[in-house]
PDB file of C-alpha atoms and ligand atoms in Angstrom:
ATOM      1  CA  MET A 451     -81.802  94.400-138.643  1.00 92.00           C
ATOM      2  CA  SER A 452     -84.422  96.684-139.669  1.00 95.00           C
ATOM      3  CA  VAL A 453     -87.787  96.601-137.498  1.00 96.00           C
ATOM      4  CA  ILE A 454     -89.532  94.662-140.198  1.00 96.00           C
ATOM      5  CA  GLU A 455     -86.743  92.063-140.617  1.00 96.00           C
ATOM      6  CA  GLU A 456     -87.137  91.515-136.347  1.00 96.00           C
ATOM      7  CA  VAL A 457     -91.181  91.410-136.669  1.00 97.00           C
ATOM      8  CA  VAL A 458     -90.427  88.713-139.243  1.00 96.00           C
ATOM      9  CA  SER A 459     -87.749  86.808-137.393  1.00 95.00           C
ATOM     10  CA  LEU A 460     -90.043  86.855-134.409  1.00 95.00           C
ATOM     11  CA  PHE A 461     -92.670  85.222-135.825  1.00 95.00           C
ATOM     12  CA  GLU A 462     -90.175  82.663-137.565  1.00 94.00           C
ATOM     13  CA  GLN A 463     -88.820  82.121-134.012  1.00 92.00           C
ATOM     14  CA  GLY A 464     -92.439  81.779-132.221  1.00 89.00           C
ATOM     15  CA  GLY A 465     -95.036  81.850-135.085  1.00 89.00           C
ATOM     16  CA  SER A 466     -95.501  78.297-135.215  1.00 88.00           C
ATOM     17  CA  GLN A 467     -96.760  77.932-131.675  1.00 86.00           C
ATOM     18  CA  ALA A 468     -99.731  77.373-131.019  1.00 83.00           C
ATOM     19  CA  TYR A 469    -102.239  80.405-129.873  1.00 84.00           C
ATOM     20  CA  PHE A 470    -102.736  79.840-126.942  1.00 79.00           C
ATOM     21  CA  GLY A 471    -106.018  77.388-126.349  1.00 79.00           C
ATOM     22  CA  GLU A 472    -107.024  77.825-130.129  1.00 83.00           C
ATOM     23  CA  ARG A 473    -106.448  75.762-132.999  1.00 88.00           C
ATOM     24  CA  VAL A 474    -104.483  78.520-134.598  1.00 94.00           C
ATOM     25  CA  THR A 475    -100.796  79.434-134.657  1.00 95.00           C
ATOM     26  CA  GLN A 476     -99.460  82.553-133.306  1.00 94.00           C
ATOM     27  CA  LEU A 477     -98.613  83.414-136.958  1.00 96.00           C
ATOM     28  CA  GLN A 478    -102.145  82.692-138.383  1.00 97.00           C
ATOM     29  CA  HIS A 479    -103.943  84.603-135.655  1.00 96.00           C
ATOM     30  CA  ALA A 480    -102.050  87.697-136.365  1.00 98.00           C
ATOM     31  CA  LEU A 481    -102.294  87.277-139.837  1.00 98.00           C
ATOM     32  CA  GLN A 482    -105.671  86.535-139.482  1.00 98.00           C
ATOM     33  CA  CYS A 483    -106.473  89.392-137.588  1.00 98.00           C
ATOM     34  CA  ALA A 484    -104.568  92.018-139.722  1.00 98.00           C
ATOM     35  CA  HIS A 485    -106.243  90.564-142.578  1.00 98.00           C
ATOM     36  CA  CYS A 486    -109.800  91.175-140.758  1.00 98.00           C
ATOM     37  CA  ALA A 487    -108.466  94.818-140.253  1.00 98.00           C
ATOM     38  CA  THR A 488    -107.502  95.372-144.048  1.00 98.00           C
ATOM     39  CA  GLN A 489    -110.796  93.512-144.927  1.00 98.00           C
ATOM     40  CA  ALA A 490    -112.655  96.213-142.882  1.00 98.00           C
ATOM     41  CA  GLY A 491    -111.164  99.321-144.475  1.00 98.00           C
ATOM     42  CA  ALA A 492    -108.535 100.127-141.218  1.00 98.00           C
ATOM     43  CA  ASP A 493    -105.596 102.325-141.970  1.00 98.00           C
ATOM     44  CA  PRO A 494    -102.381 100.977-141.988  1.00 98.00           C
ATOM     45  CA  GLU A 495    -101.413 101.660-138.300  1.00 98.00           C
ATOM     46  CA  LEU A 496    -104.604 100.125-137.343  1.00 98.00           C
ATOM     47  CA  VAL A 497    -103.682  97.268-139.425  1.00 98.00           C
ATOM     48  CA  ALA A 498     -99.954  96.664-138.356  1.00 98.00           C
ATOM     49  CA  ALA A 499    -101.605  97.251-134.160  1.00 98.00           C
ATOM     50  CA  ALA A 500    -103.510  93.964-135.659  1.00 98.00           C
ATOM     51  CA  LEU A 501    -100.812  92.189-136.841  1.00 98.00           C
ATOM     52  CA  LEU A 502     -98.757  92.949-133.618  1.00 98.00           C
ATOM     53  CA  HIS A 503    -101.304  93.149-130.849  1.00 97.00           C
ATOM     54  CA  ASP A 504     -99.848  89.435-129.636  1.00 95.00           C
ATOM     55  CA  VAL A 505     -96.109  90.059-130.099  1.00 95.00           C
ATOM     56  CA  GLY A 506     -95.777  90.156-126.080  1.00 93.00           C
ATOM     57  CA  HIS A 507     -96.522  86.374-126.345  1.00 90.00           C
ATOM     58  CA  LEU A 508     -93.396  86.043-128.910  1.00 92.00           C
ATOM     59  CA  LEU A 509     -91.361  88.172-126.702  1.00 91.00           C
ATOM     60  CA  GLY A 510     -91.395  85.847-123.776  1.00 80.00           C
ATOM     61  CA  GLY A 511     -91.672  86.843-120.679  1.00 70.00           C
ATOM     62  CA  ASN A 512     -93.777  85.939-117.691  1.00 70.00           C
ATOM     63  CA  LEU A 513     -94.946  82.611-119.141  1.00 71.00           C
ATOM     64  CA  GLN A 514     -97.560  80.171-117.774  1.00 71.00           C
ATOM     65  CA  ALA A 515     -98.686  77.190-119.517  1.00 65.00           C
ATOM     66  CA  ASP A 516    -101.803  77.032-121.953  1.00 68.00           C
ATOM     67  CA  ILE A 517    -102.017  80.773-121.281  1.00 71.00           C
ATOM     68  CA  GLY A 518     -99.165  82.340-122.336  1.00 76.00           C
ATOM     69  CA  VAL A 519     -97.306  85.446-121.364  1.00 74.00           C
ATOM     70  CA  ILE A 520     -99.208  87.119-118.564  1.00 74.00           C
ATOM     71  CA  ASP A 521     -99.660  90.752-119.253  1.00 84.00           C
ATOM     72  CA  HIS A 522     -98.608  90.204-122.967  1.00 85.00           C
ATOM     73  CA  ASP A 523    -100.444  93.200-123.634  1.00 87.00           C
ATOM     74  CA  ARG A 524     -97.744  95.337-121.339  1.00 86.00           C
ATOM     75  CA  SER A 525     -94.764  93.623-121.556  1.00 87.00           C
ATOM     76  CA  CYS A 526     -93.984  94.110-124.870  1.00 93.00           C
ATOM     77  CA  VAL A 527     -94.274  98.196-124.565  1.00 95.00           C
ATOM     78  CA  GLU A 528     -91.038  98.498-124.153  1.00 94.00           C
ATOM     79  CA  TRP A 529     -89.738  96.323-127.142  1.00 96.00           C
ATOM     80  CA  LEU A 530     -92.045  98.263-129.212  1.00 97.00           C
ATOM     81  CA  ARG A 531     -90.836 101.959-128.113  1.00 97.00           C
ATOM     82  CA  ALA A 532     -87.153 100.743-128.272  1.00 96.00           C
ATOM     83  CA  ARG A 533     -88.228 100.334-132.038  1.00 96.00           C
ATOM     84  CA  GLY A 534     -89.623 103.639-132.625  1.00 98.00           C
ATOM     85  CA  PHE A 535     -93.341 102.170-132.945  1.00 98.00           C
ATOM     86  CA  SER A 536     -95.789 105.341-132.930  1.00 98.00           C
ATOM     87  CA  THR A 537     -97.723 106.323-129.853  1.00 98.00           C
ATOM     88  CA  ARG A 538    -100.832 104.846-131.079  1.00 98.00           C
ATOM     89  CA  LEU A 539     -99.395 101.713-132.041  1.00 98.00           C
ATOM     90  CA  ILE A 540     -98.490 101.265-129.116  1.00 97.00           C
ATOM     91  CA  GLY A 541    -102.057 102.574-127.354  1.00 97.00           C
ATOM     92  CA  LEU A 542    -103.770 100.112-129.194  1.00 98.00           C
ATOM     93  CA  VAL A 543    -101.387  97.150-128.814  1.00 97.00           C
ATOM     94  CA  SER A 544    -101.529  97.797-124.889  1.00 96.00           C
ATOM     95  CA  GLY A 545    -104.904  98.326-124.794  1.00 96.00           C
ATOM     96  CA  HIS A 546    -106.433  95.329-126.214  1.00 96.00           C
ATOM     97  CA  VAL A 547    -106.779  93.158-123.232  1.00 95.00           C
ATOM     98  CA  ALA A 548    -108.542  95.979-121.325  1.00 96.00           C
ATOM     99  CA  ALA A 549    -110.946  96.108-124.447  1.00 97.00           C
ATOM    100  CA  LYS A 550    -111.816  92.326-123.402  1.00 96.00           C
ATOM    101  CA  ARG A 551    -112.400  93.761-119.696  1.00 97.00           C
ATOM    102  CA  TYR A 552    -114.568  96.746-121.134  1.00 98.00           C
ATOM    103  CA  LEU A 553    -116.717  94.539-123.550  1.00 97.00           C
ATOM    104  CA  VAL A 554    -117.583  91.587-120.590  1.00 96.00           C
ATOM    105  CA  ALA A 555    -118.576  94.399-118.315  1.00 97.00           C
ATOM    106  CA  THR A 556    -120.744  96.214-121.235  1.00 97.00           C
ATOM    107  CA  GLN A 557    -121.986  93.631-123.248  1.00 95.00           C
ATOM    108  CA  THR A 558    -123.862  90.642-121.630  1.00 88.00           C
ATOM    109  CA  ALA A 559    -123.542  88.603-124.966  1.00 93.00           C
ATOM    110  CA  TYR A 560    -119.850  89.423-125.330  1.00 93.00           C
ATOM    111  CA  ARG A 561    -118.709  86.670-122.635  1.00 90.00           C
ATOM    112  CA  ASP A 562    -120.846  84.155-123.953  1.00 90.00           C
ATOM    113  CA  ARG A 563    -119.143  84.296-127.465  1.00 88.00           C
ATOM    114  CA  LEU A 564    -115.630  84.235-126.036  1.00 89.00           C
ATOM    115  CA  SER A 565    -113.444  81.246-126.392  1.00 86.00           C
ATOM    116  CA  GLU A 566    -112.923  78.839-123.458  1.00 87.00           C
ATOM    117  CA  ALA A 567    -109.145  80.111-123.176  1.00 85.00           C
ATOM    118  CA  SER A 568    -110.205  83.577-123.579  1.00 87.00           C
ATOM    119  CA  ILE A 569    -112.282  83.241-120.362  1.00 89.00           C
ATOM    120  CA  ARG A 570    -109.932  81.210-118.441  1.00 87.00           C
ATOM    121  CA  THR A 571    -107.053  84.261-118.899  1.00 89.00           C
ATOM    122  CA  LEU A 572    -110.132  86.896-118.394  1.00 92.00           C
ATOM    123  CA  ALA A 573    -109.662  86.612-114.491  1.00 89.00           C
ATOM    124  CA  LEU A 574    -105.800  86.682-114.559  1.00 89.00           C
ATOM    125  CA  GLN A 575    -106.411  89.933-116.615  1.00 91.00           C
ATOM    126  CA  GLY A 576    -108.667  91.321-113.821  1.00 93.00           C
ATOM    127  CA  GLY A 577    -111.927  90.093-114.839  1.00 96.00           C
ATOM    128  CA  ALA A 578    -114.821  92.428-116.128  1.00 96.00           C
ATOM    129  CA  MET A 579    -114.425  96.383-115.601  1.00 98.00           C
ATOM    130  CA  SER A 580    -115.675  98.403-112.737  1.00 98.00           C
ATOM    131  CA  ALA A 581    -117.880 101.392-113.732  1.00 98.00           C
ATOM    132  CA  GLU A 582    -115.166 103.748-113.155  1.00 98.00           C
ATOM    133  CA  GLU A 583    -112.656 101.719-115.499  1.00 98.00           C
ATOM    134  CA  VAL A 584    -115.508 101.817-118.121  1.00 98.00           C
ATOM    135  CA  ALA A 585    -115.910 105.383-118.090  1.00 98.00           C
ATOM    136  CA  ALA A 586    -112.243 105.467-117.941  1.00 98.00           C
ATOM    137  CA  PHE A 587    -111.712 103.174-120.759  1.00 98.00           C
ATOM    138  CA  GLU A 588    -114.451 104.936-123.219  1.00 98.00           C
ATOM    139  CA  ALA A 589    -112.821 108.664-122.541  1.00 98.00           C
ATOM    140  CA  GLY A 590    -109.431 107.077-123.628  1.00 98.00           C
ATOM    141  CA  PRO A 591    -108.199 108.295-127.001  1.00 97.00           C
ATOM    142  CA  TYR A 592    -108.458 104.766-128.745  1.00 98.00           C
ATOM    143  CA  PHE A 593    -111.638 103.572-127.515  1.00 98.00           C
ATOM    144  CA  ARG A 594    -113.407 103.011-130.881  1.00 98.00           C
ATOM    145  CA  ASP A 595    -110.215 101.443-132.554  1.00 98.00           C
ATOM    146  CA  LEU A 596    -109.469  99.471-129.610  1.00 98.00           C
ATOM    147  CA  LEU A 597    -113.329  97.859-130.184  1.00 98.00           C
ATOM    148  CA  ARG A 598    -112.537  97.005-133.570  1.00 98.00           C
ATOM    149  CA  LEU A 599    -109.406  95.337-133.081  1.00 98.00           C
ATOM    150  CA  ARG A 600    -110.858  93.432-130.369  1.00 96.00           C
ATOM    151  CA  ALA A 601    -113.404  92.200-132.765  1.00 95.00           C
ATOM    152  CA  TRP A 602    -110.806  91.154-135.229  1.00 97.00           C
ATOM    153  CA  ASP A 603    -109.027  89.483-132.510  1.00 95.00           C
ATOM    154  CA  GLU A 604    -112.061  87.060-131.635  1.00 92.00           C
ATOM    155  CA  ALA A 605    -112.426  86.344-135.177  1.00 94.00           C
ATOM    156  CA  ALA A 606    -108.968  85.766-135.906  1.00 96.00           C
ATOM    157  CA  LYS A 607    -108.832  81.866-134.655  1.00 93.00           C
ATOM    158  CA  ASP A 608    -110.500  79.714-137.949  1.00 95.00           C
ATOM    159  CA  PRO A 609    -107.950  76.966-138.519  1.00 93.00           C
ATOM    160  CA  SER A 610    -109.157  76.357-142.081  1.00 95.00           C
ATOM    161  CA  ARG A 611    -108.643  80.132-142.855  1.00 95.00           C
ATOM    162  CA  THR A 612    -106.132  81.146-145.434  1.00 94.00           C
ATOM    163  CA  VAL A 613    -104.793  84.865-145.626  1.00 98.00           C
ATOM    164  CA  PRO A 614    -102.033  86.923-146.924  1.00 98.00           C
ATOM    165  CA  GLY A 615     -98.085  86.453-145.760  1.00 97.00           C
ATOM    166  CA  LEU A 616     -96.183  88.453-143.310  1.00 97.00           C
ATOM    167  CA  ASP A 617     -94.531  89.894-146.494  1.00 96.00           C
ATOM    168  CA  HIS A 618     -98.109  91.827-147.189  1.00 97.00           C
ATOM    169  CA  TYR A 619     -97.975  93.961-144.458  1.00 98.00           C
ATOM    170  CA  ALA A 620     -94.087  95.625-144.365  1.00 97.00           C
ATOM    171  CA  SER A 621     -95.617  98.790-145.854  1.00 97.00           C
ATOM    172  CA  ALA A 622     -98.279  98.787-142.704  1.00 98.00           C
ATOM    173  CA  ILE A 623     -95.267  98.348-140.147  1.00 98.00           C
ATOM    174  CA  ARG A 624     -93.346 101.459-141.708  1.00 98.00           C
ATOM    175  CA  ALA A 625     -96.252 103.376-141.285  1.00 98.00           C
ATOM    176  CA  ALA A 626     -96.725 102.585-137.753  1.00 98.00           C
ATOM    177  CA  LEU A 627     -93.154 103.786-137.157  1.00 97.00           C
ATOM    178  CA  SER A 628     -93.169 107.244-136.031  1.00 87.00           C
TER     179      SER A 628
HETATM  180 FE1   FE B1293    -104.970  87.883-129.973  1.00 78.69          FE
END
């Protein structure tokens, strides 16, 4: 099975599950996030990261009801690496929860905009970053991209939105394979 076929099959198996605490499915959330990235003019590798940022939820693991897979940002790293995804894609996917912890620490208005489910998981994810963590995060190689990815992630929870399907992203996925 090619990597693209594997991604399609993962979404076929688990994509119709609700995106925890939200009114969209996992597949809708992923597709909306990737679509936001495309519309923002993101490069294909970043579009692929937007599509796959929550793949950890589909892979299963340390599952908690209503919240999903704990550490879903990191539990998928081995899976992504084994399929040959690039260092940047893996850095983006594995950093998307840190971006939330960063924004909560640095933007007072951000926390108020988070969905209820997202606030609930925040505590389990370590809460707001400390000043040291903030400085390290800002110095990281994917800082700007992670903030963009986070904004698309938050925007990708609209139950009434129709966006292009998975087949639309084969070339973005290919671009993210190293
Ligand atoms: Fe997400």
